mmCIF file of C-alpha atoms in Angstrom:
data_model
loop_
_atom_site.group_PDB
_atom_site.id
_atom_site.type_symbol
_atom_site.label_atom_id
_atom_site.label_comp_id
_atom_site.label_asym_id
_atom_site.label_seq_id
_atom_site.Cartn_x
_atom_site.Cartn_y
_atom_site.Cartn_z
ATOM 1 C CA UNK A 774 92.033 101.860 9.390
ATOM 2 C CA UNK A 775 90.698 103.435 12.589
ATOM 3 C CA UNK A 776 91.634 100.463 14.792
ATOM 4 C CA UNK A 777 94.882 99.673 12.995
ATOM 5 C CA UNK A 778 98.288 101.168 13.779
ATOM 6 C CA UNK A 779 99.210 103.970 11.395
ATOM 7 C CA UNK A 780 102.073 106.421 11.150
ATOM 8 C CA UNK A 781 101.565 109.890 9.690
ATOM 9 C CA UNK A 782 104.577 111.949 8.631
ATOM 10 C CA UNK A 783 103.685 115.638 8.502
ATOM 11 C CA UNK A 784 105.823 118.219 6.715
ATOM 12 C CA UNK A 785 105.325 121.988 6.749
ATOM 13 C CA UNK A 786 105.743 124.337 3.801
ATOM 14 C CA UNK A 787 105.999 127.476 5.930
ATOM 15 C CA UNK A 788 108.234 128.418 8.834
ATOM 16 C CA UNK A 789 106.955 127.026 12.148
ATOM 17 C CA UNK A 790 108.848 129.105 14.689
ATOM 18 C CA UNK A 791 105.854 130.729 16.375
ATOM 19 C CA UNK A 792 104.618 128.986 19.499
ATOM 20 C CA UNK A 793 100.964 129.655 18.638
ATOM 21 C CA UNK A 794 101.417 127.657 15.410
ATOM 22 C CA UNK A 795 102.842 124.725 17.327
ATOM 23 C CA UNK A 796 100.187 124.851 20.052
ATOM 24 C CA UNK A 797 97.449 124.826 17.413
ATOM 25 C CA UNK A 798 99.035 121.735 15.866
ATOM 26 C CA UNK A 799 99.318 120.116 19.299
ATOM 27 C CA UNK A 800 95.629 120.707 20.019
ATOM 28 C CA UNK A 801 94.557 119.191 16.707
ATOM 29 C CA UNK A 802 96.788 116.143 17.182
ATOM 30 C CA UNK A 803 95.564 115.483 20.723
ATOM 31 C CA UNK A 804 91.916 115.708 19.718
ATOM 32 C CA UNK A 805 92.513 113.308 16.844
ATOM 33 C CA UNK A 806 94.422 110.782 18.960
ATOM 34 C CA UNK A 807 91.687 110.636 21.583
ATOM 35 C CA UNK A 808 89.631 108.855 18.969
ATOM 36 C CA UNK A 809 92.469 107.047 17.194
ATOM 37 C CA UNK A 810 95.055 106.187 19.868
ATOM 38 C CA UNK A 811 96.699 103.615 17.598
ATOM 39 C CA UNK A 812 97.760 106.339 15.185
ATOM 40 C CA UNK A 813 101.097 108.102 15.542
ATOM 41 C CA UNK A 814 102.393 111.383 14.169
ATOM 42 C CA UNK A 815 105.893 112.610 13.476
ATOM 43 C CA UNK A 816 106.213 116.268 12.575
ATOM 44 C CA UNK A 817 109.018 116.746 10.089
ATOM 45 C CA UNK A 818 110.726 120.074 10.636
ATOM 46 C CA UNK A 819 112.761 122.065 8.142
ATOM 47 C CA UNK A 820 114.967 123.708 10.786
ATOM 48 C CA UNK A 821 116.507 122.641 14.079
ATOM 49 C CA UNK A 822 114.861 125.642 15.748
ATOM 50 C CA UNK A 823 111.494 124.168 14.815
ATOM 51 C CA UNK A 824 112.434 120.748 16.172
ATOM 52 C CA UNK A 825 113.299 122.290 19.547
ATOM 53 C CA UNK A 826 110.026 124.236 19.727
ATOM 54 C CA UNK A 827 107.896 121.223 18.786
ATOM 55 C CA UNK A 828 109.596 118.992 21.335
ATOM 56 C CA UNK A 829 109.325 121.629 24.070
ATOM 57 C CA UNK A 830 105.566 121.521 23.518
ATOM 58 C CA UNK A 831 105.306 117.734 23.661
ATOM 59 C CA UNK A 832 105.180 116.916 19.959
ATOM 60 C CA UNK A 833 107.177 114.187 18.261
ATOM 61 C CA UNK A 834 109.467 116.025 15.838
ATOM 62 C CA UNK A 835 112.315 115.137 13.504
ATOM 63 C CA UNK A 836 114.770 117.302 11.589
ATOM 64 C CA UNK A 837 113.899 116.176 8.068
ATOM 65 C CA UNK A 838 113.238 118.799 5.410
ATOM 66 C CA UNK A 839 110.512 118.260 2.843
ATOM 67 C CA UNK A 840 113.143 119.245 0.272
ATOM 68 C CA UNK A 841 114.831 115.909 0.978
ATOM 69 C CA UNK A 842 111.962 114.327 -0.969
ATOM 70 C CA UNK A 843 112.653 116.287 -4.148
ATOM 71 C CA UNK A 844 113.132 114.082 -7.182
ATOM 72 C CA UNK A 845 116.764 114.176 -8.239
ATOM 73 C CA UNK A 846 115.838 112.209 -11.346
ATOM 74 C CA UNK A 847 113.676 115.115 -12.507
ATOM 75 C CA UNK A 848 116.054 117.960 -11.722
ATOM 76 C CA UNK A 849 119.593 117.376 -12.915
ATOM 77 C CA UNK A 850 122.392 119.129 -14.794
ATOM 78 C CA UNK A 851 122.157 119.256 -18.571
ATOM 79 C CA UNK A 852 125.505 119.159 -20.328
ATOM 80 C CA UNK A 853 126.527 121.244 -23.310
ATOM 81 C CA UNK A 854 124.297 124.264 -22.579
ATOM 82 C CA UNK A 855 125.847 127.730 -22.430
ATOM 83 C CA UNK A 856 124.746 130.258 -19.822
ATOM 84 C CA UNK A 857 122.205 132.638 -21.292
ATOM 85 C CA UNK A 858 121.116 134.120 -17.970
ATOM 86 C CA UNK A 859 123.136 135.322 -14.995
ATOM 87 C CA UNK A 860 120.382 134.231 -12.626
ATOM 88 C CA UNK A 861 117.125 132.286 -12.456
ATOM 89 C CA UNK A 862 114.231 132.879 -10.082
ATOM 90 C CA UNK A 863 111.319 130.436 -9.820
ATOM 91 C CA UNK A 864 108.633 131.779 -7.496
ATOM 92 C CA UNK A 865 105.064 132.982 -7.295
ATOM 93 C CA UNK A 866 104.276 136.577 -8.150
ATOM 94 C CA UNK A 867 103.871 138.067 -4.690
ATOM 95 C CA UNK A 868 105.496 141.020 -2.875
ATOM 96 C CA UNK A 869 107.069 138.823 -0.198
ATOM 97 C CA UNK A 870 109.129 137.019 -2.842
ATOM 98 C CA UNK A 871 111.008 140.332 -3.281
ATOM 99 C CA UNK A 872 111.834 139.958 -6.970
ATOM 100 C CA UNK A 873 112.766 143.631 -7.071
ATOM 101 C CA UNK A 874 116.018 142.763 -5.282
ATOM 102 C CA UNK A 875 117.213 141.216 -8.565
ATOM 103 C CA UNK A 876 116.730 144.493 -10.454
ATOM 104 C CA UNK A 877 120.452 145.168 -10.921
ATOM 105 C CA UNK A 878 121.337 141.653 -12.106
ATOM 106 C CA UNK A 879 122.250 142.174 -15.785
ATOM 107 C CA UNK A 880 120.266 139.233 -17.140
ATOM 108 C CA UNK A 881 117.804 136.971 -15.370
ATOM 109 C CA UNK A 882 115.105 134.453 -16.233
ATOM 110 C CA UNK A 883 111.872 134.431 -14.235
ATOM 111 C CA UNK A 884 109.446 131.529 -13.985
ATOM 112 C CA UNK A 885 106.343 132.421 -12.054
ATOM 113 C CA UNK A 886 102.794 131.539 -11.094
ATOM 114 C CA UNK A 887 99.806 133.166 -9.478
ATOM 115 C CA UNK A 888 99.187 133.099 -5.748
ATOM 116 C CA UNK A 889 95.526 132.599 -4.910
ATOM 117 C CA UNK A 890 96.111 134.773 -1.846
ATOM 118 C CA UNK A 891 97.390 137.647 -3.974
ATOM 119 C CA UNK A 892 94.553 137.407 -6.477
ATOM 120 C CA UNK A 893 94.507 137.602 -10.252
ATOM 121 C CA UNK A 894 94.295 141.378 -10.696
ATOM 122 C CA UNK A 895 96.959 142.192 -8.114
ATOM 123 C CA UNK A 896 99.179 139.487 -9.606
ATOM 124 C CA UNK A 897 98.796 140.979 -13.087
ATOM 125 C CA UNK A 898 99.531 144.485 -11.792
ATOM 126 C CA UNK A 899 102.610 143.334 -9.905
ATOM 127 C CA UNK A 900 103.882 141.409 -12.913
ATOM 128 C CA UNK A 901 103.510 144.488 -15.121
ATOM 129 C CA UNK A 902 105.386 146.553 -12.549
ATOM 130 C CA UNK A 903 108.240 144.035 -12.397
ATOM 131 C CA UNK A 904 108.542 143.923 -16.175
ATOM 132 C CA UNK A 905 108.797 147.717 -16.305
ATOM 133 C CA UNK A 906 111.339 147.702 -13.487
ATOM 134 C CA UNK A 907 113.547 145.023 -15.091
ATOM 135 C CA UNK A 908 113.295 145.413 -18.880
ATOM 136 C CA UNK A 909 116.410 143.304 -19.508
ATOM 137 C CA UNK A 910 114.961 140.327 -17.641
ATOM 138 C CA UNK A 911 113.005 137.521 -19.267
ATOM 139 C CA UNK A 912 109.591 136.541 -17.850
ATOM 140 C CA UNK A 913 109.165 133.169 -19.467
ATOM 141 C CA UNK A 914 105.671 131.900 -18.731
ATOM 142 C CA UNK A 915 103.146 132.630 -21.473
ATOM 143 C CA UNK A 916 100.668 135.003 -19.844
ATOM 144 C CA UNK A 917 98.144 137.767 -20.268
ATOM 145 C CA UNK A 918 95.938 139.701 -17.887
ATOM 146 C CA UNK A 919 93.707 136.681 -17.291
ATOM 147 C CA UNK A 920 96.019 133.711 -16.925
ATOM 148 C CA UNK A 921 99.561 132.501 -16.375
ATOM 149 C CA UNK A 922 100.479 129.289 -18.150
ATOM 150 C CA UNK A 923 102.648 126.993 -16.059
ATOM 151 C CA UNK A 924 105.823 125.520 -17.502
ATOM 152 C CA UNK A 925 106.466 121.799 -17.208
ATOM 153 C CA UNK A 926 109.502 120.362 -15.419
ATOM 154 C CA UNK A 927 111.355 119.753 -18.666
ATOM 155 C CA UNK A 928 111.071 123.414 -19.592
ATOM 156 C CA UNK A 929 112.149 124.531 -16.122
ATOM 157 C CA UNK A 930 115.131 122.184 -16.219
ATOM 158 C CA UNK A 931 116.117 123.649 -19.588
ATOM 159 C CA UNK A 932 116.003 127.192 -18.205
ATOM 160 C CA UNK A 933 118.105 126.183 -15.209
ATOM 161 C CA UNK A 934 120.637 124.629 -17.570
ATOM 162 C CA UNK A 935 120.976 128.019 -19.269
ATOM 163 C CA UNK A 936 121.342 129.944 -15.978
ATOM 164 C CA UNK A 937 124.463 130.595 -13.920
ATOM 165 C CA UNK A 938 122.831 130.924 -10.487
ATOM 166 C CA UNK A 939 119.528 130.441 -8.677
ATOM 167 C CA UNK A 940 117.897 133.174 -6.586
ATOM 168 C CA UNK A 941 116.114 132.907 -3.215
ATOM 169 C CA UNK A 942 115.073 136.378 -2.066
ATOM 170 C CA UNK A 943 112.235 136.106 0.469
ATOM 171 C CA UNK A 944 112.790 136.907 4.143
ATOM 172 C CA UNK A 945 110.541 134.129 5.441
ATOM 173 C CA UNK A 946 108.760 131.106 4.004
ATOM 174 C CA UNK A 947 109.291 127.372 4.265
ATOM 175 C CA UNK A 948 112.158 125.339 2.865
ATOM 176 C CA UNK A 949 111.405 126.770 -0.610
ATOM 177 C CA UNK A 950 111.090 123.854 -2.995
ATOM 178 C CA UNK A 951 112.706 125.820 -5.840
ATOM 179 C CA UNK A 952 115.931 126.110 -3.853
ATOM 180 C CA UNK A 953 116.537 122.353 -3.926
ATOM 181 C CA UNK A 954 115.603 122.247 -7.608
ATOM 182 C CA UNK A 955 118.358 124.777 -8.285
ATOM 183 C CA UNK A 956 120.940 122.777 -6.372
ATOM 184 C CA UNK A 957 120.019 119.410 -7.869
ATOM 185 C CA UNK A 958 120.271 120.976 -11.329
ATOM 186 C CA UNK A 959 123.756 122.185 -10.448
ATOM 187 C CA UNK A 960 123.028 125.877 -9.894
ATOM 188 C CA UNK A 961 124.829 127.616 -7.028
ATOM 189 C CA UNK A 962 122.433 129.768 -5.029
ATOM 190 C CA UNK A 963 122.420 133.424 -4.043
ATOM 191 C CA UNK A 964 120.090 133.931 -1.094
ATOM 192 C CA UNK A 965 119.124 136.633 1.338
ATOM 193 C CA UNK A 966 118.942 135.775 5.060
ATOM 194 C CA UNK A 967 115.732 133.875 5.699
ATOM 195 C CA UNK A 968 113.625 131.958 8.177
ATOM 196 C CA UNK A 969 112.150 128.638 7.088
ATOM 197 C CA UNK A 970 115.009 126.264 6.353
ATOM 198 C CA UNK A 971 115.895 126.706 2.694
ATOM 199 C CA UNK A 972 119.567 127.142 3.553
ATOM 200 C CA UNK A 973 120.155 123.722 5.091
ATOM 201 C CA UNK A 974 121.139 122.008 1.847
ATOM 202 C CA UNK A 975 123.544 124.802 1.027
ATOM 203 C CA UNK A 976 127.281 124.647 1.514
ATOM 204 C CA UNK A 977 129.891 127.447 1.522
ATOM 205 C CA UNK A 978 130.941 126.200 -1.891
ATOM 206 C CA UNK A 979 127.448 126.200 -3.382
ATOM 207 C CA UNK A 980 125.465 128.790 -1.422
ATOM 208 C CA UNK A 981 126.068 132.504 -0.813
ATOM 209 C CA UNK A 982 123.950 134.551 1.594
ATOM 210 C CA UNK A 983 123.947 138.293 0.940
ATOM 211 C CA UNK A 984 122.249 141.323 2.423
ATOM 212 C CA UNK A 985 118.734 142.045 1.119
ATOM 213 C CA UNK A 986 119.741 144.927 -1.136
ATOM 214 C CA UNK A 987 119.766 145.204 -4.901
ATOM 215 C CA UNK A 988 123.507 145.886 -4.917
ATOM 216 C CA UNK A 989 124.331 142.895 -2.718
ATOM 217 C CA UNK A 990 122.246 140.544 -4.851
ATOM 218 C CA UNK A 991 123.903 141.817 -8.035
ATOM 219 C CA UNK A 992 127.371 141.393 -6.538
ATOM 220 C CA UNK A 993 126.521 137.975 -5.119
ATOM 221 C CA UNK A 994 125.402 136.731 -8.513
ATOM 222 C CA UNK A 995 128.634 138.004 -10.068
ATOM 223 C CA UNK A 996 130.678 136.313 -7.337
ATOM 224 C CA UNK A 997 128.981 132.935 -7.655
ATOM 225 C CA UNK A 998 129.125 133.098 -11.429
ATOM 226 C CA UNK A 999 132.872 133.788 -11.245
ATOM 227 C CA UNK A 1000 133.430 130.785 -8.975
ATOM 228 C CA UNK A 1001 132.231 128.562 -11.810
ATOM 229 C CA UNK A 1002 131.659 125.565 -9.550
ATOM 230 C CA UNK A 1003 131.048 122.519 -11.782
ATOM 231 C CA UNK A 1004 127.370 121.638 -11.861
ATOM 232 C CA UNK A 1005 127.971 118.006 -11.036
ATOM 233 C CA UNK A 1006 129.915 119.165 -7.983
ATOM 234 C CA UNK A 1007 127.003 121.340 -6.802
ATOM 235 C CA UNK A 1008 124.666 118.392 -7.257
ATOM 236 C CA UNK A 1009 126.954 115.911 -5.479
ATOM 237 C CA UNK A 1010 127.403 118.159 -2.438
ATOM 238 C CA UNK A 1011 123.640 118.626 -2.283
ATOM 239 C CA UNK A 1012 122.782 114.946 -2.620
ATOM 240 C CA UNK A 1013 125.125 114.076 0.234
ATOM 241 C CA UNK A 1014 123.077 116.363 2.491
ATOM 242 C CA UNK A 1015 119.780 115.079 1.089
ATOM 243 C CA UNK A 1016 120.799 111.508 1.881
ATOM 244 C CA UNK A 1017 121.510 112.478 5.499
ATOM 245 C CA UNK A 1018 117.883 113.563 5.860
ATOM 246 C CA UNK A 1019 116.585 110.447 4.141
ATOM 247 C CA UNK A 1020 118.712 108.335 6.465
ATOM 248 C CA UNK A 1021 117.109 110.036 9.481
ATOM 249 C CA UNK A 1022 113.689 109.486 7.944
ATOM 250 C CA UNK A 1023 114.373 105.782 7.506
ATOM 251 C CA UNK A 1024 115.570 105.414 11.105
ATOM 252 C CA UNK A 1025 112.528 107.309 12.389
ATOM 253 C CA UNK A 1026 110.046 105.143 10.484
ATOM 254 C CA UNK A 1027 111.752 101.973 11.719
ATOM 255 C CA UNK A 1028 111.468 103.094 15.351
ATOM 256 C CA UNK A 1029 107.939 104.507 15.112
ATOM 257 C CA UNK A 1030 106.593 101.334 13.483
ATOM 258 C CA UNK A 1031 108.321 99.128 16.063
ATOM 259 C CA UNK A 1032 110.517 97.633 13.372
ATOM 260 C CA UNK A 1033 107.671 96.671 11.039
ATOM 261 C CA UNK A 1034 108.529 99.154 8.268
ATOM 262 C CA UNK A 1035 112.107 99.402 7.055
ATOM 263 C CA UNK A 1036 112.548 101.801 4.156
ATOM 264 C CA UNK A 1037 115.255 100.996 1.569
ATOM 265 C CA UNK A 1038 118.883 101.566 2.510
ATOM 266 C CA UNK A 1039 119.398 102.894 -1.018
ATOM 267 C CA UNK A 1040 118.759 106.584 -0.371
ATOM 268 C CA UNK A 1041 118.252 107.222 -4.067
ATOM 269 C CA UNK A 1042 115.308 104.799 -4.133
ATOM 270 C CA UNK A 1043 112.022 106.059 -5.602
ATOM 271 C CA UNK A 1044 110.264 105.761 -2.231
ATOM 272 C CA UNK A 1045 112.210 108.831 -1.094
ATOM 273 C CA UNK A 1046 111.247 110.813 -4.186
ATOM 274 C CA UNK A 1047 107.477 110.734 -4.026
ATOM 275 C CA UNK A 1048 105.189 113.761 -4.066
ATOM 276 C CA UNK A 1049 103.446 114.536 -0.810
ATOM 277 C CA UNK A 1050 99.756 115.165 -0.241
ATOM 278 C CA UNK A 1051 99.882 118.931 0.318
ATOM 279 C CA UNK A 1052 97.165 120.711 2.298
ATOM 280 C CA UNK A 1053 96.857 124.163 3.824
ATOM 281 C CA UNK A 1054 97.784 124.104 7.503
ATOM 282 C CA UNK A 1055 94.353 125.193 8.717
ATOM 283 C CA UNK A 1056 92.697 122.614 6.470
ATOM 284 C CA UNK A 1057 94.918 119.881 7.934
ATOM 285 C CA UNK A 1058 94.063 120.910 11.493
ATOM 286 C CA UNK A 1059 90.349 121.017 10.666
ATOM 287 C CA UNK A 1060 90.590 117.557 9.119
ATOM 288 C CA UNK A 1061 92.033 116.123 12.347
ATOM 289 C CA UNK A 1062 89.397 117.830 14.477
ATOM 290 C CA UNK A 1063 86.563 116.807 12.131
ATOM 291 C CA UNK A 1064 87.715 113.176 12.322
ATOM 292 C CA UNK A 1065 87.496 113.433 16.116
ATOM 293 C CA UNK A 1066 83.990 114.942 16.047
ATOM 294 C CA UNK A 1067 82.652 112.594 13.357
ATOM 295 C CA UNK A 1068 82.450 109.648 15.724
#
């Protein structure tokens, strides 16, 4: 497809507010397009601050969160399930996820997985420490010192159905895929302030941002639980925002393909709910540069 027009939509799973990150991306794109001038890129940003920085540096950017591509047919409210847990946190076992901030929440369910950057032994040690710190909490993945068994989406949906709120406690990451899973399943969210764009699908009715202290997280969970916002309401508010992003995506693709590709005007269509091809940022940049040098 080297000589054929092609459009690449690139999402980022980590915050992209540092100029050096954007300049590195710009360099890789320019090298690639010297060899393949018929190919176009649109960089899909999770925050408006990122859009501004990308455009200031000459990159084609659109405000369209990767969370807008979450599958609302997978994550949805389940009726007739009583709350067993005050809160639910789905995240890797890593210090920057700040699970300790949930220590004072009376009852919480934790779904977790290993970070290859943290390493197996450090992950096991941190998990043991968290379990000692929060003995009333439930760490649901089957695990031992050598492995953590992942739960399937059906199991995760069932845990969310039994939880009153979803937790987002890191200070910086990307849009945090788990945050949109919470909202689509009807869970209101308690979050700490963050960089990366996870807050954009929140609403004052469905999302509460609290200070990054154990007491504030505990009180925020109690407050959101007391609101008792109907799960279908949380989902509906969220989907309205998701559809705004999908609408922008459709308009962008139509313009960038000179009218040749028109995505469906049904913003619940399966084309908007497909998994992406995820790669580490450095690997993506190397791929573009390698394609340039492989001529």
